[in-house]
PDB file of C-alpha atoms in Angstrom:
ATOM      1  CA  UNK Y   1      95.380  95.534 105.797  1.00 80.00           C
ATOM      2  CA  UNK Y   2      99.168  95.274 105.687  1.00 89.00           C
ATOM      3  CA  UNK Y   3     100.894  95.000 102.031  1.00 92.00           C
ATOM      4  CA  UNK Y   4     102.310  91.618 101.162  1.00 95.00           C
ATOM      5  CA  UNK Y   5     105.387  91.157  98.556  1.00 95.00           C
ATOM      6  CA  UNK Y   6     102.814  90.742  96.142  1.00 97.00           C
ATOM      7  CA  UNK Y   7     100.536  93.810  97.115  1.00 96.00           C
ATOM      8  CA  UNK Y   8     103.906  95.946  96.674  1.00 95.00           C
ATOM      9  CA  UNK Y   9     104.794  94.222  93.402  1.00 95.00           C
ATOM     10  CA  UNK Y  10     101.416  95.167  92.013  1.00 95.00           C
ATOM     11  CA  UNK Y  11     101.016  98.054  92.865  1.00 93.00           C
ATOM     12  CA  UNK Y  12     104.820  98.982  91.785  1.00 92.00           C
ATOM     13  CA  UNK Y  13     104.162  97.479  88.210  1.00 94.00           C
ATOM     14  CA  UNK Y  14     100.777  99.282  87.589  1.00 92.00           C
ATOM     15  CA  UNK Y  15     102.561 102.391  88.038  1.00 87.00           C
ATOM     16  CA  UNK Y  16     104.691 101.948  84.932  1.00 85.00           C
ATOM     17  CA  UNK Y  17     101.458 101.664  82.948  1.00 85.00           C
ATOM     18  CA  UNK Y  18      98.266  99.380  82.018  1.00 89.00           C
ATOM     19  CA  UNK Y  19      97.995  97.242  78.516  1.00 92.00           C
ATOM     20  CA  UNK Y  20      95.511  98.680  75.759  1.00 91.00           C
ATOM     21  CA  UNK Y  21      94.570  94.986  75.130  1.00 95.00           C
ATOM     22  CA  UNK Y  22      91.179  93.097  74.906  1.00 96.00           C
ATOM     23  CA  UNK Y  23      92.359  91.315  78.689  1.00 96.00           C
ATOM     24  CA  UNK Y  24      94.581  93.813  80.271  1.00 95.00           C
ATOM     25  CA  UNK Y  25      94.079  92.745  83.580  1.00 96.00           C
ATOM     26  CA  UNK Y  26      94.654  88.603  82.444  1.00 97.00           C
ATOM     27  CA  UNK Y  27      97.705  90.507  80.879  1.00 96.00           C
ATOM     28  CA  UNK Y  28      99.253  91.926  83.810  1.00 97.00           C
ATOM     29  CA  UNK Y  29      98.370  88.778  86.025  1.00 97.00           C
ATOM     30  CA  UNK Y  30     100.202  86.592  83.783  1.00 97.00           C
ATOM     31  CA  UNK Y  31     103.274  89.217  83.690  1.00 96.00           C
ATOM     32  CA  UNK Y  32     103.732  88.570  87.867  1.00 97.00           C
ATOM     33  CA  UNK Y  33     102.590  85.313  87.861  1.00 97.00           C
ATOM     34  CA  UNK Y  34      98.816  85.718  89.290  1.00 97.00           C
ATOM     35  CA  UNK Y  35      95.238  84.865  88.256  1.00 98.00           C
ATOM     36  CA  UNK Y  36      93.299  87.737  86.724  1.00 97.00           C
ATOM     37  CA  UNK Y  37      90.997  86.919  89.376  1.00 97.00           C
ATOM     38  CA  UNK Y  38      93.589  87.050  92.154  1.00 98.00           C
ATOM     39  CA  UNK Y  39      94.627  90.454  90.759  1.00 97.00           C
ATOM     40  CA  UNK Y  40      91.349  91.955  90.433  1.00 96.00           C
ATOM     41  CA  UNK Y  41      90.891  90.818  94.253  1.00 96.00           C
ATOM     42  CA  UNK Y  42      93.945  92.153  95.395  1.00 96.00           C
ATOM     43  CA  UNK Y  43      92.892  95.669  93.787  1.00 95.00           C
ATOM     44  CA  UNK Y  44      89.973  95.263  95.312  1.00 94.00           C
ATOM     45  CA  UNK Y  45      91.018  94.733  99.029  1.00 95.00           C
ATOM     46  CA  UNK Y  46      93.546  97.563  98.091  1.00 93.00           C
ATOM     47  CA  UNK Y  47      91.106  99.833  97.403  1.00 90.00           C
ATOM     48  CA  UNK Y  48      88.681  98.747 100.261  1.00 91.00           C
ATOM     49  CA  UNK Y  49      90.943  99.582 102.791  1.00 91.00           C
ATOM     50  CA  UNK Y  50      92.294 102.757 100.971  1.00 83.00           C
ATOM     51  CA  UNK Y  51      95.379 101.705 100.251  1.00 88.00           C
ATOM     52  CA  UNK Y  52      94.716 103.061  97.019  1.00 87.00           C
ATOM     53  CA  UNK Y  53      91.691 105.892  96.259  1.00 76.00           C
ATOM     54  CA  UNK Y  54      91.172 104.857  92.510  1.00 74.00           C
ATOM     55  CA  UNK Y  55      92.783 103.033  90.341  1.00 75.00           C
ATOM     56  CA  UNK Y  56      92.361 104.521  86.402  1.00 75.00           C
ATOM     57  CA  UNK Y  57      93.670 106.300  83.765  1.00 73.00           C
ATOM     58  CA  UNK Y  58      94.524 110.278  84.202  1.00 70.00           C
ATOM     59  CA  UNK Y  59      92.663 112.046  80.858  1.00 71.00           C
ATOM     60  CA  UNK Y  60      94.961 115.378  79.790  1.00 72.00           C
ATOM     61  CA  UNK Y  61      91.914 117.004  78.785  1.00 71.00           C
ATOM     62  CA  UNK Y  62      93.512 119.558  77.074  1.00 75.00           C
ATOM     63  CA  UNK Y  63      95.521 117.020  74.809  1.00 77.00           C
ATOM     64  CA  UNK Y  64      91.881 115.614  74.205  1.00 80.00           C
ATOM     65  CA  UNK Y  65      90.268 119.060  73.361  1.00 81.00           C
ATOM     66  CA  UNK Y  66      88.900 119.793  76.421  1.00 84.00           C
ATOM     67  CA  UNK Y  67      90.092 122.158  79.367  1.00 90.00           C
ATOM     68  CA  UNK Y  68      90.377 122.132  82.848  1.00 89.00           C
ATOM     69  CA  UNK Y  69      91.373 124.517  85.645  1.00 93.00           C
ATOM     70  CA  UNK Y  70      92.924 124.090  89.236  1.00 94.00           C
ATOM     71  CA  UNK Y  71      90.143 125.643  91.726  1.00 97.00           C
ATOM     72  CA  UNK Y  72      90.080 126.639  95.228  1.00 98.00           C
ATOM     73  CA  UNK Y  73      87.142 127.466  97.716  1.00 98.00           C
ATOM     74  CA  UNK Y  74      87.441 128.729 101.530  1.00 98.00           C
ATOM     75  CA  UNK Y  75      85.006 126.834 103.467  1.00 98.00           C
ATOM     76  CA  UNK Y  76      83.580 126.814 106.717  1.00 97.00           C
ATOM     77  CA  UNK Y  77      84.420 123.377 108.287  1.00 96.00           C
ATOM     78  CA  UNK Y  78      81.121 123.424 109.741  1.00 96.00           C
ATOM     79  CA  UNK Y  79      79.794 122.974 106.520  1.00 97.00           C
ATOM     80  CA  UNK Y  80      83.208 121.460 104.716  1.00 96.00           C
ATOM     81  CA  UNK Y  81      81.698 117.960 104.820  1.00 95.00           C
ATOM     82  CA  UNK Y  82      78.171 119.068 102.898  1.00 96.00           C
ATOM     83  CA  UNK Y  83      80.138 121.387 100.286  1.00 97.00           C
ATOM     84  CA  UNK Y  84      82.628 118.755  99.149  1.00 95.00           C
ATOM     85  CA  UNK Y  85      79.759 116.311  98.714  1.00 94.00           C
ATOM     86  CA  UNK Y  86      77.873 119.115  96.427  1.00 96.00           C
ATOM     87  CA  UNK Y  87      81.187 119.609  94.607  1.00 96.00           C
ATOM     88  CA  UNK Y  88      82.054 115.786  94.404  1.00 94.00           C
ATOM     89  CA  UNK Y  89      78.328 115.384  92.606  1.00 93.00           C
ATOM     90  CA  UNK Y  90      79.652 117.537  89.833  1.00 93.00           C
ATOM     91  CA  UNK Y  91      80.551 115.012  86.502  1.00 92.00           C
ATOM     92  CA  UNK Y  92      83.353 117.839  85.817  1.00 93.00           C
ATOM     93  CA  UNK Y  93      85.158 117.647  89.722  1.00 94.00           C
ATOM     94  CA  UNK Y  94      88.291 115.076  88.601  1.00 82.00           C
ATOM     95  CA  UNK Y  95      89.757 114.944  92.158  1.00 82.00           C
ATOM     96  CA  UNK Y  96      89.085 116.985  95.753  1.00 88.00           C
ATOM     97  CA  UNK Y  97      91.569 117.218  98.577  1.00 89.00           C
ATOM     98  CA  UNK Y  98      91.002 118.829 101.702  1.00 92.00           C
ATOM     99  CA  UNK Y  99      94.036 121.302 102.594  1.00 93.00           C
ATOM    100  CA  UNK Y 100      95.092 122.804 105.980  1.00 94.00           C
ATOM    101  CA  UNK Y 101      94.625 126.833 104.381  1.00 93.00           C
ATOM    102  CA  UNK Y 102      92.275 129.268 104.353  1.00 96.00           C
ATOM    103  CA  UNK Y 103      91.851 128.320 101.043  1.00 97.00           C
ATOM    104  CA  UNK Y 104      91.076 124.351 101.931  1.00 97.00           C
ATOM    105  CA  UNK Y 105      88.653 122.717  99.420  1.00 97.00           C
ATOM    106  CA  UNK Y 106      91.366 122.260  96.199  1.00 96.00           C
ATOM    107  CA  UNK Y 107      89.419 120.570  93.075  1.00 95.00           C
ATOM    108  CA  UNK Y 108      90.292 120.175  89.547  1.00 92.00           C
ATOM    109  CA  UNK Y 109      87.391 120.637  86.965  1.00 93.00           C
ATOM    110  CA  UNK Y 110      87.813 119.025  83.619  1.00 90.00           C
ATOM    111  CA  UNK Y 111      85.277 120.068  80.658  1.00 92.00           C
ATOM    112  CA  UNK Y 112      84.615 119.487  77.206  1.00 90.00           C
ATOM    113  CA  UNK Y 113      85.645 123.373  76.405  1.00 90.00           C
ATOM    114  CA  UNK Y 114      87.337 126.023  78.129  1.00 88.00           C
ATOM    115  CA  UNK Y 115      84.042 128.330  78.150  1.00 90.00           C
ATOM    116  CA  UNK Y 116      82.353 125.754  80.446  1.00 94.00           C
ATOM    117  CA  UNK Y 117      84.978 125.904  83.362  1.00 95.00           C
ATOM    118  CA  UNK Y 118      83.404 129.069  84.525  1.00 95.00           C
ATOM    119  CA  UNK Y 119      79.947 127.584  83.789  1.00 96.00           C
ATOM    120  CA  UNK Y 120      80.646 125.392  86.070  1.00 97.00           C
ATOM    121  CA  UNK Y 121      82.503 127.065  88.446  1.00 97.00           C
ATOM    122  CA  UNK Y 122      79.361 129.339  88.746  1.00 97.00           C
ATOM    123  CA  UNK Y 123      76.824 126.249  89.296  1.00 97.00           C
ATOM    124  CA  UNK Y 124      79.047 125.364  91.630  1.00 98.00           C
ATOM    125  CA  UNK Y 125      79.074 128.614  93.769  1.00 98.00           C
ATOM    126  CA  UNK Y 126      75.248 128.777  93.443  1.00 97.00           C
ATOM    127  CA  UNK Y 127      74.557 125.447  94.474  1.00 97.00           C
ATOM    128  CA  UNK Y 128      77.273 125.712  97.820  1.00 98.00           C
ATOM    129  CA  UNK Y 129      77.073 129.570  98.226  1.00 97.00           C
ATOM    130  CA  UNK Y 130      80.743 129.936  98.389  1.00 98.00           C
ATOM    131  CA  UNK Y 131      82.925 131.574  95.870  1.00 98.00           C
ATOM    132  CA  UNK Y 132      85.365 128.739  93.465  1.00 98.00           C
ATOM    133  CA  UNK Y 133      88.756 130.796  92.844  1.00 98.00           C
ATOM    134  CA  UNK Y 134      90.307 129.600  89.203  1.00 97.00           C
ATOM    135  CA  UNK Y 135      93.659 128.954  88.780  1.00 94.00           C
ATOM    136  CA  UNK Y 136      94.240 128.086  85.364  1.00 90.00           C
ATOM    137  CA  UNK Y 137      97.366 127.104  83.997  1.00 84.00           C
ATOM    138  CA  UNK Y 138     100.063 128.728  82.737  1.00 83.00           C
ATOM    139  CA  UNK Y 139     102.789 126.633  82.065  1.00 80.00           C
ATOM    140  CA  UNK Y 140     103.027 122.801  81.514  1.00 75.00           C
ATOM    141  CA  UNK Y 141     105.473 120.614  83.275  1.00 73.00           C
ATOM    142  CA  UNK Y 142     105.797 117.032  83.465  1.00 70.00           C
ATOM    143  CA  UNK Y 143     106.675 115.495  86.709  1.00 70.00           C
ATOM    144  CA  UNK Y 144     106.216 111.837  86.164  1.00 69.00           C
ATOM    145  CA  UNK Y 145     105.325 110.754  89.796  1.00 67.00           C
ATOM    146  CA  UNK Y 146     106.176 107.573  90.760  1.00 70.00           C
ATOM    147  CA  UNK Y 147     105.764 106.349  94.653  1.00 73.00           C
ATOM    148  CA  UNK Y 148     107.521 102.724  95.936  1.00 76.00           C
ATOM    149  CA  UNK Y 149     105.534 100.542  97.270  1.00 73.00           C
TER     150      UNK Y 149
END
């Protein structure tokens, strides 16, 4: 799938944010000249041909009561393909990415209180028999990260 004009023009406005209102989607259409329908299609086909992995809000947990925690696992890549899918099954995993470390499964887990990140984190190592490192964090910074389409 290449992007058209209108693919990049999406995908450049949803970036700036999403309506709270009864028909966001109708809302945005209407803002760049589109059918809801046409919209939701286009984020569709996006999607489909990963263009785009998700599309959804980002939850600060934290800000929300919760907690969550940066981890990290060192797995065989024999096995990397079975582990992530244990890990992905979690509720708690947010996101996953494989990285080219020794330290190359890096998840986020995102819980209802701080006391069940390492509830988790241990589930986790029992159900893939590797360790989960925690990286909690330390300082806050806001990097508002914005890529053109």
């Amino acid at each position: 799938m290449t992007l058209d004009d209108t693919d990049r023009l999406i995908l450049n406005t949803l970036q700036d944010g999403f309506p709270i209102v009864p028909n966001p989607y109708e809302e945005v259409a209407g803002q760049l000249g589109l059918t809801e329908s046409d919209l939701i299609a286009r984020l569709q086909a996006m999607k489909e041909a990963r263009i785009i992995t998700r599309f959804g809000p980002f939850f600060d947990a934290a800000a929300m009561g919760g907690a969550f925690c940066l981890c990290a696992m060192a797995v065989p890549e024999d096995v990397f393909d079975s582990v992530v899918e244990k890990v992905n099954a979690c509720p708690e995993v947010a996101h996953n990415y494989e990285r080219t470390h020794h330290l190359n499964m890096w998840f986020v887990l995102a819980t209802e209180s701080e006391s069940e990140i390492a509830e988790v984190a241990a589930r986790i190592e029992e159900e893939t028999g590797y360790p989960v490192l925690l990286f909690p964090k330390l300082q806050e910074f806001f990097i508002r990260f914005r890529v053109a389409a």
